[in-house]
């Protein structure tokens, strides 16, 4: 892996932990974090030894406290359009073929919440707080928040969060379905790694196809979704992992998946 300035990437077996590392700015997303995060995801995408990525924030206080507001001051409509024409962490995560878990360890605000929403599973500590506070800056969420939040928690709940900018606590986020699990701060990492390792032990191609099929469900109608699922299901039958998985079941042993 390359060395980065504003992020770190650590390999733990088949799990890669990508940490946004600007704790003095509560891990706010500046252009360097986006560029480095996109580059790191490119590396991790091509690394067949990595099955799952966990994204978190450095320090005890924040996952990510949003876009770096200091960069907003000099932005114009055209520069903002150009920013979104470059690869962002949001769209790199959206198209990333392997499962990504957001391990939310504190403030998860604005672009931070949008980044978590672009991941596949969100797990948080009890002291986490979530919001889309853009309205307080006189703007709207621009990293997918109006769309992904509504899909995940429902339009009414998303609308209230986005219109008020108010923070919700971890328990409310859990009730809304914004996070799958809430753990104490002490337990968060171990529980998240356990889940990540479990997923990373599964057949890599099937994981990728599961992700593609499930993500398609919020972007299509039922008929198109069922057709896509049937096609992806059929593709599984071309893999060595499918042959191994079925043989292992019949021979009453653990499968050894190779990602082929
Ligand atoms: N962009 C840039 N810098 C940020 C930031 C952001 N989104 N969020 C926090 N920081 C910086 C602060 O400016 C401060 O830097 P400084 O020490 O150089 O002054 C540092 O991080 C610590 O934050 P601070 O505000 O002192 O911590 P706090 O505990 O008093 O408050 C928050 C925490 C999260 C409530 C507060 O930082 C906040 O409201 N941040 C902005 C959240 C936001 O609106 N995000 C959406 C942007 S679209």
XYZ file of C-alpha atoms and ligand atoms in Angstrom:
308
model
C 0.000 0.000 0.000
C 1.092 3.581 -0.628
C 1.721 5.998 2.246
C -0.901 8.729 2.692
C -1.020 11.982 4.637
C -4.648 12.347 5.757
C -5.664 8.706 5.899
C -4.084 5.456 7.062
C -4.717 1.967 5.738
C -3.971 -1.072 7.873
C -4.315 -4.678 6.767
C -5.657 -7.192 9.311
C -5.887 -10.525 7.540
C -8.500 -10.188 4.788
C -9.885 -6.975 6.320
C -8.436 -3.540 5.479
C -9.101 -0.710 7.949
C -9.127 2.724 6.294
C -8.947 5.511 8.905
C -9.600 9.178 8.162
C -6.742 10.709 10.109
C -7.423 14.391 10.866
C -8.528 14.096 14.513
C -7.706 17.758 15.286
C -10.355 18.731 12.668
C -12.722 15.950 13.730
C -11.755 14.117 10.521
C -13.525 16.676 8.317
C -13.445 15.659 4.656
C -11.184 17.983 2.690
C -10.052 17.538 -0.906
C -6.936 15.631 0.207
C -9.027 13.079 2.126
C -11.204 12.554 -0.939
C -8.203 12.170 -3.280
C -6.305 9.850 -0.931
C -9.412 7.842 -0.050
C -10.205 7.319 -3.727
C -6.581 6.251 -4.418
C -6.592 3.844 -1.461
C -9.893 2.290 -2.555
C -8.396 1.824 -6.031
C -5.512 -0.105 -4.463
C -7.811 -2.163 -2.231
C -10.141 -2.945 -5.129
C -7.278 -4.616 -7.012
C -5.891 -6.502 -3.999
C -7.331 -10.010 -4.009
C -6.105 -10.550 -0.426
C -8.619 -7.940 0.797
C -12.205 -9.130 1.176
C -13.796 -6.370 3.253
C -12.968 -2.738 4.051
C -13.801 -1.043 7.362
C -13.836 2.783 7.368
C -13.468 4.750 10.590
C -12.226 8.060 12.001
C -9.120 8.695 14.118
C -9.444 9.819 17.736
C -12.119 9.370 20.359
C -14.523 12.096 19.338
C -15.549 11.843 15.723
C -16.139 9.488 12.846
C -16.292 12.429 10.417
C -17.720 15.883 11.309
C -18.683 16.601 7.714
C -17.134 18.333 4.740
C -14.261 20.643 5.664
C -16.194 23.889 5.967
C -13.024 25.977 5.595
C -12.832 24.816 1.947
C -16.374 26.078 1.297
C -15.404 29.732 1.747
C -13.647 30.092 -1.614
C -15.944 27.840 -3.647
C -18.030 29.098 -6.565
C -20.804 27.210 -8.384
C -18.374 26.232 -11.160
C -15.590 25.087 -8.793
C -18.154 23.058 -6.874
C -19.313 21.406 -10.116
C -15.687 20.592 -10.972
C -15.206 19.057 -7.502
C -18.053 16.680 -8.190
C -16.692 15.806 -11.637
C -13.567 14.453 -9.924
C -13.874 11.044 -8.248
C -15.157 11.534 -4.679
C -15.127 9.096 -1.820
C -18.917 8.942 -2.101
C -18.970 7.646 -5.675
C -15.856 5.474 -5.217
C -17.611 3.754 -2.319
C -20.804 3.463 -4.313
C -19.061 1.476 -7.055
C -16.566 -0.345 -4.808
C -17.059 -4.052 -5.491
C -16.249 -5.387 -1.997
C -18.331 -4.936 1.170
C -17.530 -1.800 3.169
C -18.487 -1.313 6.823
C -18.624 2.170 8.388
C -17.407 1.878 12.001
C -18.885 5.086 13.428
C -17.032 6.156 16.553
C -18.464 9.586 17.369
C -19.800 12.590 15.415
C -21.148 11.437 12.047
C -22.283 14.665 10.442
C -23.031 16.045 6.996
C -20.582 14.536 4.503
C -19.569 12.067 7.229
C -23.100 10.738 7.423
C -23.238 10.702 3.618
C -19.998 8.723 3.545
C -21.450 6.236 6.044
C -24.577 6.012 3.883
C -22.435 5.151 0.836
C -21.025 2.174 2.800
C -22.898 -1.130 2.936
C -23.288 -1.584 6.697
C -23.076 0.965 9.511
C -22.134 0.074 13.096
C -21.741 2.712 15.794
C -20.717 3.344 19.377
C -23.267 4.495 21.959
C -21.802 7.976 22.016
C -22.185 8.566 18.265
C -24.327 11.426 16.971
C -25.738 11.727 13.470
C -27.001 14.711 11.494
C -27.277 16.407 8.121
C -26.552 19.967 9.358
C -26.097 21.570 5.917
C -29.300 23.602 6.351
C -27.524 25.550 9.112
C -24.957 26.703 6.517
C -27.663 27.720 4.067
C -27.024 24.766 1.759
C -28.371 21.253 1.159
C -26.622 17.875 1.443
C -24.570 17.330 -1.728
C -22.916 13.935 -1.201
C -25.999 11.778 -1.711
C -27.706 12.561 1.618
C -31.100 13.570 0.257
C -31.279 10.324 -1.729
C -29.526 7.609 0.290
C -30.851 8.756 3.677
C -34.435 8.737 2.379
C -34.001 5.258 0.925
C -32.542 3.924 4.154
C -34.724 5.500 6.866
C -37.805 6.641 4.919
C -38.741 10.035 3.528
C -40.365 11.471 6.673
C -37.428 10.730 8.969
C -34.888 11.885 6.370
C -36.903 15.028 5.757
C -36.933 15.968 9.452
C -33.180 15.395 9.817
C -32.397 17.397 6.665
C -34.861 20.251 7.316
C -33.852 20.765 10.961
C -30.158 19.838 10.845
C -30.671 18.401 14.348
C -28.485 15.604 15.690
C -29.967 12.226 16.561
C -28.347 9.879 19.063
C -27.159 6.319 18.464
C -30.314 4.734 19.842
C -32.509 6.798 17.505
C -30.211 6.010 14.562
C -30.649 2.337 15.396
C -34.425 2.655 15.624
C -34.447 4.465 12.242
C -32.395 1.667 10.647
C -29.547 4.071 9.926
C -27.161 1.767 11.818
C -27.345 -2.018 12.111
C -25.796 -2.281 15.583
C -24.871 -0.052 18.531
C -22.058 -1.092 20.889
C -20.206 0.522 23.765
C -17.140 2.494 22.672
C -14.953 -0.222 24.221
C -16.655 -3.024 22.259
C -17.098 -1.253 18.926
C -13.858 -2.266 17.245
C -13.879 -5.928 18.296
C -17.526 -6.390 17.286
C -17.011 -4.645 13.948
C -13.887 -6.661 13.155
C -15.683 -9.884 14.026
C -18.438 -9.095 11.522
C -15.919 -7.928 8.900
C -13.875 -11.133 9.283
C -16.983 -13.273 9.017
C -18.006 -11.580 5.749
C -14.417 -11.657 4.432
C -14.350 -15.449 4.831
C -17.160 -15.900 2.254
C -16.783 -16.461 -1.501
C -15.425 -13.171 -2.937
C -17.239 -13.231 -6.279
C -20.556 -14.101 -4.632
C -20.042 -11.232 -2.144
C -19.530 -8.832 -5.027
C -22.640 -10.072 -6.836
C -24.741 -9.941 -3.614
C -23.702 -6.327 -3.166
C -24.524 -5.427 -6.749
C -27.929 -7.111 -6.568
C -28.943 -5.560 -3.233
C -27.801 -2.069 -4.265
C -29.797 -2.404 -7.485
C -32.969 -2.895 -5.419
C -33.180 0.799 -4.518
C -32.455 1.883 -8.107
C -34.933 -0.121 -10.131
C -38.412 -1.512 -10.096
C -39.167 -5.021 -8.848
C -39.284 -6.642 -12.306
C -35.918 -5.208 -13.368
C -34.446 -6.110 -9.978
C -35.624 -9.709 -10.172
C -34.213 -10.010 -13.708
C -30.845 -8.610 -12.553
C -30.811 -10.986 -9.590
C -31.522 -13.984 -11.868
C -28.641 -12.971 -14.178
C -26.209 -12.517 -11.286
C -27.364 -15.804 -9.735
C -26.618 -17.546 -13.056
C -23.113 -16.000 -13.163
C -22.337 -17.689 -9.815
C -22.672 -21.042 -11.583
C -19.600 -20.240 -13.676
C -17.333 -19.930 -10.600
C -15.006 -22.448 -8.975
C -16.228 -21.125 -5.621
C -19.771 -22.332 -6.353
C -18.414 -25.811 -7.156
C -16.324 -25.724 -3.959
C -19.206 -24.443 -1.790
C -21.587 -27.142 -2.992
C -18.945 -29.909 -2.778
C -17.955 -28.829 0.750
C -21.580 -28.973 1.898
C -22.072 -32.439 0.431
C -18.754 -33.666 1.892
C -19.599 -32.114 5.297
C -16.457 -29.943 5.421
C -15.641 -26.224 5.451
C -15.321 -24.666 1.981
C -12.078 -23.095 0.841
C -13.036 -20.200 -1.399
C -10.471 -18.847 -3.834
C -12.303 -15.965 -5.488
C -12.350 -17.746 -8.822
N -14.988 21.478 8.839
C -13.842 22.040 9.240
N -13.400 22.023 10.493
C -14.155 21.371 11.404
C -15.347 20.754 11.073
C -15.775 20.818 9.727
N -16.890 20.229 9.301
N -15.892 20.225 12.194
C -15.028 20.490 13.194
N -13.969 21.188 12.728
C -12.823 21.683 13.464
C -13.160 22.901 14.313
O -13.120 24.082 13.523
C -12.056 22.834 15.343
O -10.870 23.305 14.756
P -9.911 24.360 15.581
O -9.517 23.599 16.827
O -8.770 24.600 14.651
O -10.759 25.536 15.860
C -11.885 21.345 15.569
O -12.419 20.711 14.417
C -12.620 20.821 16.786
O -14.003 21.173 16.653
P -14.818 22.010 17.759
O -15.923 22.727 17.059
O -13.886 22.823 18.571
O -15.383 20.818 18.657
P -16.694 20.854 19.554
O -16.658 19.621 20.384
O -16.854 22.155 20.250
O -17.920 20.735 18.510
C -19.089 19.867 16.592
C -18.076 19.583 17.736
C -19.099 18.626 15.705
C -20.492 20.096 17.165
C -18.644 21.102 15.805
O -17.254 20.967 15.460
C -19.402 21.320 14.514
O -20.542 21.760 14.543
N -18.760 21.052 13.356
C -19.337 21.296 12.057
C -20.345 20.247 11.702
C -20.987 20.532 10.356
O -21.720 21.485 10.176
N -20.698 19.648 9.388
C -21.325 19.675 8.105
C -20.560 20.423 7.107
S -21.480 20.475 5.566
